[in-house]
mmCIF file of C-alpha atoms in Angstrom:
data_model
loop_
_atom_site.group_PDB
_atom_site.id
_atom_site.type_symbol
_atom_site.label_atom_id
_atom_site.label_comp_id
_atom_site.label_asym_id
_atom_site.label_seq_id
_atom_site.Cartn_x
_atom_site.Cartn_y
_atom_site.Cartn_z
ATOM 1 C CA UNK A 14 -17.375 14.574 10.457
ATOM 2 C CA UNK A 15 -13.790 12.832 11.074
ATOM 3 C CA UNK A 16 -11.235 15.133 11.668
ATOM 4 C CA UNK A 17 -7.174 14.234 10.771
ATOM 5 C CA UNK A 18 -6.240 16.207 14.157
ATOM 6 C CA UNK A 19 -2.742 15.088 15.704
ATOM 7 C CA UNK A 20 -3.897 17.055 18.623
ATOM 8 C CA UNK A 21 -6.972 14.351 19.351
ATOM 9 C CA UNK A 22 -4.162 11.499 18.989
ATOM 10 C CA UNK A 23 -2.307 9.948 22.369
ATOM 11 C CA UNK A 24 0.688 11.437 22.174
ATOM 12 C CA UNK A 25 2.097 8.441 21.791
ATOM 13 C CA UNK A 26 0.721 7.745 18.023
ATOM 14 C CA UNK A 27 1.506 11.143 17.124
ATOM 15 C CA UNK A 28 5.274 10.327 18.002
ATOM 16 C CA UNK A 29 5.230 7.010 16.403
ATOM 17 C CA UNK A 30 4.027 8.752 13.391
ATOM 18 C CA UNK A 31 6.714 11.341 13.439
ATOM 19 C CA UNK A 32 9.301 8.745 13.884
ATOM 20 C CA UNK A 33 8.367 6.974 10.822
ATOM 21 C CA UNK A 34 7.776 9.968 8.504
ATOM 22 C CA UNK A 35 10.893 12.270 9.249
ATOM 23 C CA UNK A 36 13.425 10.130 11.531
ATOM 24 C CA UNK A 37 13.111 7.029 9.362
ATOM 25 C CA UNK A 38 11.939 8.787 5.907
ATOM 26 C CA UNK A 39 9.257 6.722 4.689
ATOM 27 C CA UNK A 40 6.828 7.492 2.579
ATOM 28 C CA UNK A 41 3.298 8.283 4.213
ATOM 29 C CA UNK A 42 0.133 5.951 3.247
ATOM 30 C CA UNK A 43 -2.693 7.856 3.472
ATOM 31 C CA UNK A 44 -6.079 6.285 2.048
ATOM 32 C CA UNK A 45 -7.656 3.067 1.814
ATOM 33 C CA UNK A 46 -6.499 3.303 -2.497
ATOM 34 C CA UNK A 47 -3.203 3.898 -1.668
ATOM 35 C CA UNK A 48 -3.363 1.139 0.737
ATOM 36 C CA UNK A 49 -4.940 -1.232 -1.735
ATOM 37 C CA UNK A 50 -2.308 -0.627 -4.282
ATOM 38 C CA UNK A 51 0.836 -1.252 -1.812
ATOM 39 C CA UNK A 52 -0.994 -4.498 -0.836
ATOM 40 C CA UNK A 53 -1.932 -5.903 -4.412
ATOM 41 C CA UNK A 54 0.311 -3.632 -6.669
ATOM 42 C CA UNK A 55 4.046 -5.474 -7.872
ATOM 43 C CA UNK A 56 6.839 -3.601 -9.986
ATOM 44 C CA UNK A 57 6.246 -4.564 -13.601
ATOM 45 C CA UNK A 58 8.173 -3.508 -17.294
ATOM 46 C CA UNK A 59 9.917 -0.464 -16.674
ATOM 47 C CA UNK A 60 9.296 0.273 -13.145
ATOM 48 C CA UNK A 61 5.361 0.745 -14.746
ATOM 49 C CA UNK A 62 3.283 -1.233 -11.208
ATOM 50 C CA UNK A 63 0.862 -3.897 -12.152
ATOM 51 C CA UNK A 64 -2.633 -4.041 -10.614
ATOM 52 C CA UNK A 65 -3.746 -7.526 -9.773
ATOM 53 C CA UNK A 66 -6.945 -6.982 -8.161
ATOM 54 C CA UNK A 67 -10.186 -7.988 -10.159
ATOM 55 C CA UNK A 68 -10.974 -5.303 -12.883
ATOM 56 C CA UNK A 69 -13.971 -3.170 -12.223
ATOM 57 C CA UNK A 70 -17.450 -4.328 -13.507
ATOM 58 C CA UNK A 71 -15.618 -7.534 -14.874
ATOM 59 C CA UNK A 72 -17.730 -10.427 -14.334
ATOM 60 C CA UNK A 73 -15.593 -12.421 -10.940
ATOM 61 C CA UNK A 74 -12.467 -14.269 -12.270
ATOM 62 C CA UNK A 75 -12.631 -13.723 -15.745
ATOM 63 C CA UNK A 76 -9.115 -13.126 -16.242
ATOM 64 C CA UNK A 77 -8.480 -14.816 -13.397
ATOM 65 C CA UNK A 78 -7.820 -11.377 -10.949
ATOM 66 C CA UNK A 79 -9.639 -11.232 -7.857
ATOM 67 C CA UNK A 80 -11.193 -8.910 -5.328
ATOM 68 C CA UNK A 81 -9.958 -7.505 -2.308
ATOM 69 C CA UNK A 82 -12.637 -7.371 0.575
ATOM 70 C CA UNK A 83 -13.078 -4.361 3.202
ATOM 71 C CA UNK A 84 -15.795 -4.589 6.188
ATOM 72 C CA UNK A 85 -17.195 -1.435 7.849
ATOM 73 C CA UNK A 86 -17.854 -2.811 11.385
ATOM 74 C CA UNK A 87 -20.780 -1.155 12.883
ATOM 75 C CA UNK A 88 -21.304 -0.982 16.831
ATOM 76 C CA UNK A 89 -25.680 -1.979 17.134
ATOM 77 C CA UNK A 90 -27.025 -2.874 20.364
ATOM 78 C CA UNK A 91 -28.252 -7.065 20.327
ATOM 79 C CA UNK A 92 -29.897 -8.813 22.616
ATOM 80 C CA UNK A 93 -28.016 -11.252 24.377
ATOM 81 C CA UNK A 94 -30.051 -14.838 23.745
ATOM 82 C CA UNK A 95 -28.591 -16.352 27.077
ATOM 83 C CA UNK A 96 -28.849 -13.464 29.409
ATOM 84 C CA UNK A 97 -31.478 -11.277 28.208
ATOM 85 C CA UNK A 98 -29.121 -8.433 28.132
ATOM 86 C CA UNK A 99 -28.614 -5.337 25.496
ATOM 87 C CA UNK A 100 -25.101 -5.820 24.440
ATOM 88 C CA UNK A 101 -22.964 -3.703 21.503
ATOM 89 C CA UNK A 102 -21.923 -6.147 18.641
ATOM 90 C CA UNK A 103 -20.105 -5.223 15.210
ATOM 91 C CA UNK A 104 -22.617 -5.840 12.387
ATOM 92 C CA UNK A 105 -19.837 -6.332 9.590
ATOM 93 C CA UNK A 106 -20.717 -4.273 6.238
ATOM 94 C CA UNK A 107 -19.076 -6.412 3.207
ATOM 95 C CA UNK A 108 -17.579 -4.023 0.521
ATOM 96 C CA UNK A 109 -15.980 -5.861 -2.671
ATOM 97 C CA UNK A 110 -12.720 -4.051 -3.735
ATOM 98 C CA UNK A 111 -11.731 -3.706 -7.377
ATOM 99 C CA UNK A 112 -8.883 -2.495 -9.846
ATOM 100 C CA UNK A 113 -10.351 1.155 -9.978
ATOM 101 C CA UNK A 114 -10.435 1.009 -6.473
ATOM 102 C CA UNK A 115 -13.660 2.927 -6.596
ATOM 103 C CA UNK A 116 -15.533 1.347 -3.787
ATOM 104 C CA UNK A 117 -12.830 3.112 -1.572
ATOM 105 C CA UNK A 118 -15.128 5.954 -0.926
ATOM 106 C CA UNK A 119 -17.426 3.562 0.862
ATOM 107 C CA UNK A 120 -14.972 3.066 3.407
ATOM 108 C CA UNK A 121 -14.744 7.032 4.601
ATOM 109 C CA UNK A 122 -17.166 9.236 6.285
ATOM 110 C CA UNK A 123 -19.332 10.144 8.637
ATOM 111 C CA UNK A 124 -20.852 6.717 9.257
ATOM 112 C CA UNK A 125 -17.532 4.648 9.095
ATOM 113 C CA UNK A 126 -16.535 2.818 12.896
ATOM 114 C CA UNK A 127 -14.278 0.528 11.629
ATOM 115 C CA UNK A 128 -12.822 -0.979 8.819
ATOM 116 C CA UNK A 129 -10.579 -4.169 8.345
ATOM 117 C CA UNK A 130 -9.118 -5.899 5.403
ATOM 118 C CA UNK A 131 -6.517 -8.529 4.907
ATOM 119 C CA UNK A 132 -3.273 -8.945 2.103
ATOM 120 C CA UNK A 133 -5.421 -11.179 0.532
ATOM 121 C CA UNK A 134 -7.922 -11.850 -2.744
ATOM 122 C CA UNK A 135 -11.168 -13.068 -2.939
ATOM 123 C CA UNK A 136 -13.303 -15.032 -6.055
ATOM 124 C CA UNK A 137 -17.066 -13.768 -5.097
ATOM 125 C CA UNK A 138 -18.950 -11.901 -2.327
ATOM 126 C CA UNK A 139 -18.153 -13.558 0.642
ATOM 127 C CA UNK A 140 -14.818 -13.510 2.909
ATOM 128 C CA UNK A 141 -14.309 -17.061 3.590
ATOM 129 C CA UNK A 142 -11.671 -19.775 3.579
ATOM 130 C CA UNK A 143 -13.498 -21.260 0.675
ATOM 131 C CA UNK A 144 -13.697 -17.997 -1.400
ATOM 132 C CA UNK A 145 -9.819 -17.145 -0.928
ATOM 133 C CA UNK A 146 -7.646 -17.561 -3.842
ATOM 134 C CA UNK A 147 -4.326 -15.887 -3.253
ATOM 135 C CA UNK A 148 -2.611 -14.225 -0.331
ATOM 136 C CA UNK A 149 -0.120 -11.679 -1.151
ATOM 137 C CA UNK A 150 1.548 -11.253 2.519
ATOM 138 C CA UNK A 151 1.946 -11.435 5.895
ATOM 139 C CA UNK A 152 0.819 -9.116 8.609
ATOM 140 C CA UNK A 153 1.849 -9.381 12.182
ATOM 141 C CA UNK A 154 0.194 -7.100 14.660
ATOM 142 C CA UNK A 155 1.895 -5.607 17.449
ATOM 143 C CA UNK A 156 0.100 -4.375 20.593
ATOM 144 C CA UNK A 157 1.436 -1.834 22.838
ATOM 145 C CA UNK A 158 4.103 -0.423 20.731
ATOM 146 C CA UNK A 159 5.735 2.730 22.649
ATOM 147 C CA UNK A 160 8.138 5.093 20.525
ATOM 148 C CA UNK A 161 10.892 3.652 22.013
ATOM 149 C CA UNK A 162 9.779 0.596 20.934
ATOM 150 C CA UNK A 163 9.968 1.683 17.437
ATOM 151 C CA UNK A 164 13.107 2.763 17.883
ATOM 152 C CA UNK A 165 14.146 -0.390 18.868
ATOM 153 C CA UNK A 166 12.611 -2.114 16.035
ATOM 154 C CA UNK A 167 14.681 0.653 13.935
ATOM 155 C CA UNK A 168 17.944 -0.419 15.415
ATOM 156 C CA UNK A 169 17.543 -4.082 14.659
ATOM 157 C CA UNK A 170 16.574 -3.388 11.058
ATOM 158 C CA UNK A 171 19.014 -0.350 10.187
ATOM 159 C CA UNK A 172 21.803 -0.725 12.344
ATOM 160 C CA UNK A 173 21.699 -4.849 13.188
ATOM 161 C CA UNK A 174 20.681 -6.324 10.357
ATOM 162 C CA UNK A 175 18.813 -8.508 13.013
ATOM 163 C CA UNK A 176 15.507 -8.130 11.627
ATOM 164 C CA UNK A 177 14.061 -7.801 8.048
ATOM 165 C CA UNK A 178 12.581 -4.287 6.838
ATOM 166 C CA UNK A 179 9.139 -4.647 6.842
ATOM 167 C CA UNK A 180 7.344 -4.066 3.517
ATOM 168 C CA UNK A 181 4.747 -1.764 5.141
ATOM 169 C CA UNK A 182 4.258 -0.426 8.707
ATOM 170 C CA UNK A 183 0.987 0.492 9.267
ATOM 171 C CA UNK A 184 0.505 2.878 12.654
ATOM 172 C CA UNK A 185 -3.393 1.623 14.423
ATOM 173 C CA UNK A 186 -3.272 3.530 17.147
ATOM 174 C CA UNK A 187 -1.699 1.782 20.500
ATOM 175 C CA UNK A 188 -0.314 -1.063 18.322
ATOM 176 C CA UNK A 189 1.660 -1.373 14.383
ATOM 177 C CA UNK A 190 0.992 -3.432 11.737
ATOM 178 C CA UNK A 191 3.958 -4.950 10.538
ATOM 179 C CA UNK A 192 3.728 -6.697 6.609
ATOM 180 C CA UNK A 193 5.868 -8.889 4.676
ATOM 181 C CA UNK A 194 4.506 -8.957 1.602
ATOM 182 C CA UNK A 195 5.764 -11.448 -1.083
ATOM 183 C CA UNK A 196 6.478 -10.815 -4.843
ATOM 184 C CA UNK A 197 3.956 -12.996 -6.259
ATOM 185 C CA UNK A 198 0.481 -13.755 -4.708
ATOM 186 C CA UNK A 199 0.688 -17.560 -3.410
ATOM 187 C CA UNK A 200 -2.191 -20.252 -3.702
ATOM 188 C CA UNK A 201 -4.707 -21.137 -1.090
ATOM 189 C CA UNK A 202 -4.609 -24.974 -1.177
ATOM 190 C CA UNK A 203 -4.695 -26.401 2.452
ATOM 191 C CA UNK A 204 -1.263 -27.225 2.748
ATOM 192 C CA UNK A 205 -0.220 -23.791 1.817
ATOM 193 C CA UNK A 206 -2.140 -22.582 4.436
ATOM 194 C CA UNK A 207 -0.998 -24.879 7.181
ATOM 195 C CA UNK A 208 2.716 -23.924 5.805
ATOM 196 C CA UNK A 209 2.227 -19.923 6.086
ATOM 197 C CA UNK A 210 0.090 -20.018 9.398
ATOM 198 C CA UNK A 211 2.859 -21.947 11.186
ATOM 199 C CA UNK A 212 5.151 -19.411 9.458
ATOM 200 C CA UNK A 213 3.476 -16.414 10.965
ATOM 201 C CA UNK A 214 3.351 -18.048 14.373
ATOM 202 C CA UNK A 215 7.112 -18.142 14.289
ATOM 203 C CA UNK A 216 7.263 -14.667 12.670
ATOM 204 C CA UNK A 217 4.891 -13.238 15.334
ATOM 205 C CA UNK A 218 6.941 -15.243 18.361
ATOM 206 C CA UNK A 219 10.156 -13.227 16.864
ATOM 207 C CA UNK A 220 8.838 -10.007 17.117
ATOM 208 C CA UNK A 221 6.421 -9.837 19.395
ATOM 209 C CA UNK A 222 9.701 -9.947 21.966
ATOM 210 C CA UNK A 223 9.352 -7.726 24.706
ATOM 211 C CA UNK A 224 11.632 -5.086 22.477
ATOM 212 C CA UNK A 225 9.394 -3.901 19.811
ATOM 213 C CA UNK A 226 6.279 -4.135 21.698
ATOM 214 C CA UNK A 227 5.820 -2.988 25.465
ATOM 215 C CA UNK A 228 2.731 -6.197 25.768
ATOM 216 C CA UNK A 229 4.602 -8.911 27.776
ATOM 217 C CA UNK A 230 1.719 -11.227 26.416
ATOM 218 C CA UNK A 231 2.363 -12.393 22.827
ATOM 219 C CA UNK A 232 -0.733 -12.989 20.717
ATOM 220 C CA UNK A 233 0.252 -16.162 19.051
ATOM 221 C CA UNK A 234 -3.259 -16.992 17.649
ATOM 222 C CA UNK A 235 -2.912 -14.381 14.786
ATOM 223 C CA UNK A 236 -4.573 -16.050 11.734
ATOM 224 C CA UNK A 237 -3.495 -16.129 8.261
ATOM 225 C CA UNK A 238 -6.736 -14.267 7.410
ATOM 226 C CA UNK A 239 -7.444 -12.041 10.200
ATOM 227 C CA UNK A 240 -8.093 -8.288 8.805
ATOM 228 C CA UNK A 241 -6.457 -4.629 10.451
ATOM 229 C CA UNK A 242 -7.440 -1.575 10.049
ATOM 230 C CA UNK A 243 -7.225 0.101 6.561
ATOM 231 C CA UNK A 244 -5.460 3.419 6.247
ATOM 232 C CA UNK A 245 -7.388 6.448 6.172
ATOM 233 C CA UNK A 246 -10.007 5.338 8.734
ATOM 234 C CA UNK A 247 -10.853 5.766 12.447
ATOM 235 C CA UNK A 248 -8.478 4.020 14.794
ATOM 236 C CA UNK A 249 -10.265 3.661 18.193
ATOM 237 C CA UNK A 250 -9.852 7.293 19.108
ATOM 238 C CA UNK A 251 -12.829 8.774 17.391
ATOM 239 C CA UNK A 252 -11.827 11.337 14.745
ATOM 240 C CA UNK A 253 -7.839 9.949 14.642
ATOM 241 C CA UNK A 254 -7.333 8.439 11.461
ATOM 242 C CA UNK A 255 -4.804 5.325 10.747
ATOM 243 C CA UNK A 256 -1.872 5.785 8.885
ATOM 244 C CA UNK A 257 0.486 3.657 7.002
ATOM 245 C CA UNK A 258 4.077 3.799 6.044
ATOM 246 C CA UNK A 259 6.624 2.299 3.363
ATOM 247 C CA UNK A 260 10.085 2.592 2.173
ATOM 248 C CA UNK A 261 11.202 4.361 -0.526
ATOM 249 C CA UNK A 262 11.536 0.986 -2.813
ATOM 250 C CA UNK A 263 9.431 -1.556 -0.733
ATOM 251 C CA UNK A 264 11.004 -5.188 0.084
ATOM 252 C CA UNK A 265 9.199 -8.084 -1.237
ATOM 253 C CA UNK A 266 10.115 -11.535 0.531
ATOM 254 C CA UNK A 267 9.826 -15.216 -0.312
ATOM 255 C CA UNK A 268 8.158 -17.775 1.881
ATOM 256 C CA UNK A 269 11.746 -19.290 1.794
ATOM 257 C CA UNK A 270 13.520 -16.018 2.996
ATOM 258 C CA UNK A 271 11.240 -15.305 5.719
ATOM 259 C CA UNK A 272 11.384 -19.116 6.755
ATOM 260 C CA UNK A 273 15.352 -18.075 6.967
ATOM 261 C CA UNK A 274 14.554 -15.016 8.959
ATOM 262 C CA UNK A 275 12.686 -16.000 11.894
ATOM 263 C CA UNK A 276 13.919 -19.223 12.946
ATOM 264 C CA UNK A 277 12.379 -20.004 16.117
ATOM 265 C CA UNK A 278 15.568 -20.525 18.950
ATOM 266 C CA UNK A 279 16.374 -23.993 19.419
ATOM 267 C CA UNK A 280 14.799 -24.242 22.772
ATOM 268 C CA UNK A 281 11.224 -24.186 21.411
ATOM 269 C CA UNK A 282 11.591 -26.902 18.837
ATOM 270 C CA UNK A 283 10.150 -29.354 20.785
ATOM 271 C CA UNK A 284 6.516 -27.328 20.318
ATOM 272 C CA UNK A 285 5.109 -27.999 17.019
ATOM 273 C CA UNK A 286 3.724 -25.224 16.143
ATOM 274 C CA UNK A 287 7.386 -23.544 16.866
ATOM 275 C CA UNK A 288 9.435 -25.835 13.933
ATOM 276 C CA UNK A 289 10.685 -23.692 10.830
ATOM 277 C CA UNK A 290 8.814 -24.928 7.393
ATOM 278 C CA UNK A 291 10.923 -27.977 5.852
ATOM 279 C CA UNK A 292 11.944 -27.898 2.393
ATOM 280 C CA UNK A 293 9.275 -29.968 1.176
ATOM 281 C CA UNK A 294 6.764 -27.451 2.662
ATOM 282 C CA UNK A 295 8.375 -24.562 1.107
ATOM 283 C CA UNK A 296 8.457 -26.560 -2.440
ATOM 284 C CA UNK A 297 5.018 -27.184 -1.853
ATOM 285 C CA UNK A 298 4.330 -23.344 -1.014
ATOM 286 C CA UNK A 299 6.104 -22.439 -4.406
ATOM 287 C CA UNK A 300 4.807 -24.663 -6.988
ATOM 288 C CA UNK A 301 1.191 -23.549 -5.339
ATOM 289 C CA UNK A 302 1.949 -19.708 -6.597
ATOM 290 C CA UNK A 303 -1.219 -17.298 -8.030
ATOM 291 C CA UNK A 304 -0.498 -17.240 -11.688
ATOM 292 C CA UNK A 305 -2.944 -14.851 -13.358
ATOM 293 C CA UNK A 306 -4.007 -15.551 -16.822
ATOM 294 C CA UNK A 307 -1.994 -13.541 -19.433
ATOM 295 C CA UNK A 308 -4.312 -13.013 -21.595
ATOM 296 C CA UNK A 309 -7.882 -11.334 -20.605
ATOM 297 C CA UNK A 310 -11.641 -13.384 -20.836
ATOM 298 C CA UNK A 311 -12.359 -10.932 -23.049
ATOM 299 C CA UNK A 312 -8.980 -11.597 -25.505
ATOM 300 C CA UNK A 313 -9.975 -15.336 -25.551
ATOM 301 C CA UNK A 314 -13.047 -15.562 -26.990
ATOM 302 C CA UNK A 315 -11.260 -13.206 -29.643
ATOM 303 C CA UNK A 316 -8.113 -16.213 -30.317
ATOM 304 C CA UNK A 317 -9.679 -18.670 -29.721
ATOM 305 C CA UNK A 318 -13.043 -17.998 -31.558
ATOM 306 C CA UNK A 319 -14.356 -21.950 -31.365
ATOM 307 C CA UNK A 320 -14.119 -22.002 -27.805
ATOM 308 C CA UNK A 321 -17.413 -22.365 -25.662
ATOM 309 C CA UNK A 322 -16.738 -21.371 -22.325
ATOM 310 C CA UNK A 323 -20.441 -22.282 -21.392
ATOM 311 C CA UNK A 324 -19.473 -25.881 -22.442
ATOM 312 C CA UNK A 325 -17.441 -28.546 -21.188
ATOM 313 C CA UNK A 326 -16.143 -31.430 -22.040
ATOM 314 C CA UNK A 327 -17.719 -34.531 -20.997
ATOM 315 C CA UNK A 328 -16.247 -36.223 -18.144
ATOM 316 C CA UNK A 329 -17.453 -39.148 -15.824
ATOM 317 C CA UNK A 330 -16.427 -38.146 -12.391
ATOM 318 C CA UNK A 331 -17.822 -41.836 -10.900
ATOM 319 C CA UNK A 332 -17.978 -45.310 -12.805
ATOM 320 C CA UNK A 333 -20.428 -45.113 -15.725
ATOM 321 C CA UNK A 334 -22.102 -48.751 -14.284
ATOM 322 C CA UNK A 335 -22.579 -47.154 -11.534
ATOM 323 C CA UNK A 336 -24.198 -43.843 -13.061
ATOM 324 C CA UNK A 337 -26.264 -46.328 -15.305
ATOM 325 C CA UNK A 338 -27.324 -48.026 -12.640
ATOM 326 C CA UNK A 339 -28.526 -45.146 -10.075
ATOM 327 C CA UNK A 340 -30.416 -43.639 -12.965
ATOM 328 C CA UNK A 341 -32.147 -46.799 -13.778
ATOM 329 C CA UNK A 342 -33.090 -47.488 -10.129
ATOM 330 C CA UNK A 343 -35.060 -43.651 -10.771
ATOM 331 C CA UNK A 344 -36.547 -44.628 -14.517
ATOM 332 C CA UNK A 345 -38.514 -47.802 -12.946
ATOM 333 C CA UNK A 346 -39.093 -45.932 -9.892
ATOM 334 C CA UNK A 347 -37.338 -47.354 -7.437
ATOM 335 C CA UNK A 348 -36.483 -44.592 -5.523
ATOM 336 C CA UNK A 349 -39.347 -42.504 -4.135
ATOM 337 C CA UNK A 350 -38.928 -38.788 -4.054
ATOM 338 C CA UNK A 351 -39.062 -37.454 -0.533
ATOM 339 C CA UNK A 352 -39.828 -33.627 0.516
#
């Protein structure tokens, strides 16, 4: 079994840990469902939190919520096709996550290795820049962190005012997880994308600085997808289990305040990737927000009684000549059908 045994922990972790919980006095997350509800959770009516993650045995998007996705990664030994070699690989497990969060219990036990996710929702069964439909944060991942290091990190939000409270902390291991998560989820069109991966370069360049991390070697390559460990499973040190952290009333930030934040220093301007997001791009970021529907699949068929959501309306997407044509080339045969 996996064990929850500070003793097992690098000192170091344990520490960390300590800081966050009783120097800094912020509220331990546990489990993969409490993680899932920080991530995808907001405040709504009367402090009452509002769960935008696909509801449970819903056919996919019909109220226009999504799915969070999880992946057990599972060590197997592969042949390597160019040397001939047994090598270990992760074979990646997919789980779907939903409102209930009731697939969480597929991500503990016995047989877990490793399990990532990402602040971000998903229309169908596959994890891929195609399926994504609304990211709801950033996450920047820190290696090397030291307790000092937090400390430092501490200092700069508490005392300086130099660097934005992060909405969640999340404790790996070696390394934190630092997110920013934003109030509403935002779009996935490409030039959203572009906008908040060039954001997170600049985020990670800030704080990756040689003062909250003890790595002199920034990773700058961070994707705006890339998945961390989920609370409540392994870290690498086998029966040590990750563990999250948040504030007593969690920040949520705007593209355009985080923009604000981490301006890169003037001396790195002349590097693309390095230049803050104009105003256009921020506009652009905005006006691309995740607006879930209001009212349910099921409550629509119930208004609007007439409508057939199994039929639409008839539109030519080319010039009707041209369909015409093409499908009177086929009539008199004067295409030939090809296997």
């Amino acid at each position: 079994g996996v064990l929850d045994t500070p003793t097992l922990a690098n000192p170091s972790f344990v520490e960390k840990n300590r800081i966050l919980e009783e120097d800094w006095k912020w509220i331990p997350v546990s489990t993969p469902e409490e993680y899932f509800n920080v991530l995808f959770s907001r405040p709504g009516e009367h402090g009452r939190g509002v769960n935008f993650m696909q509801a449970t045995g819903q056919v996919y998007w019909g109220d226009h919520h999504y799915n969070a996705v999880a992946y057990n990664l599972i060590p197997v030994q592969v042949i390597d096709k160019k040397t001939g070699e047994r090598v270990w690989k992760d074979r990646a497990k997919k789980i779907d996550i939903t409102r209930d969060l009731s697939e969480c219990k597929y991500l503990t036990g016995p047989d877990v290795e490793k399990v990532i996710s990402s602040p971000v929702l998903y229309a169908g069964r596959s994890r891929t820049r195609e399926r994504a439909r609304s990211i709801w944060g950033i996450a920047i991942d820190l290696d090397d962190v030291s307790p000092n290091n937090l400390h430092t990190l501490i200092r700069f939000v508490d005392k300086l005012a130099y660097t934005p409270k992060p909405s969640m902390i999340v404790s790996s291991g070696g390394g934190l997880h630092l997110y920013y998560l934003f109030p509403k989820g935002v779009g996935t069109q490409t030039s959203t994308v572009k906008a908040l991966q060039r954001l997170k370069h600049n985020m990670t360049k800030n704080l990756w600085n040689g003062l909250f991390s003890s790595d002199p070697n920034p990773d700058l390559h961070q994707g705006i997808w890339q998945g961390f460990r989920v609370p409540g499973t392994p870290t690498k040190t086998p029966g040590v289990m990750v563990k999250a952290f948040v504030p007593d009333e969690i920040p949520y930030y705007t593209v355009r305040e985080l923009n604000e934040w981490f301006q890169p220093a003037m001396s790195e301007l002349i590097e693309r990737d390095n230049k803050p997001l104009t105003e256009a791009e921020i506009e652009a970021v905005d006006n691309n927000k995740y607006l879930p529907s209001e009212i349910s699949f099921q409550e629509a068929k119930v208004k609007w009684p007439e409508w057939d959501p199994d039929k639409t309306a008839g539109q030519w997407y080319c010039n009707r000549k041209l369909y015409d044509w093409w499908l009177n080339k086929v009539i008199r045969g004067g295409l030939a059908y090809k296997k």
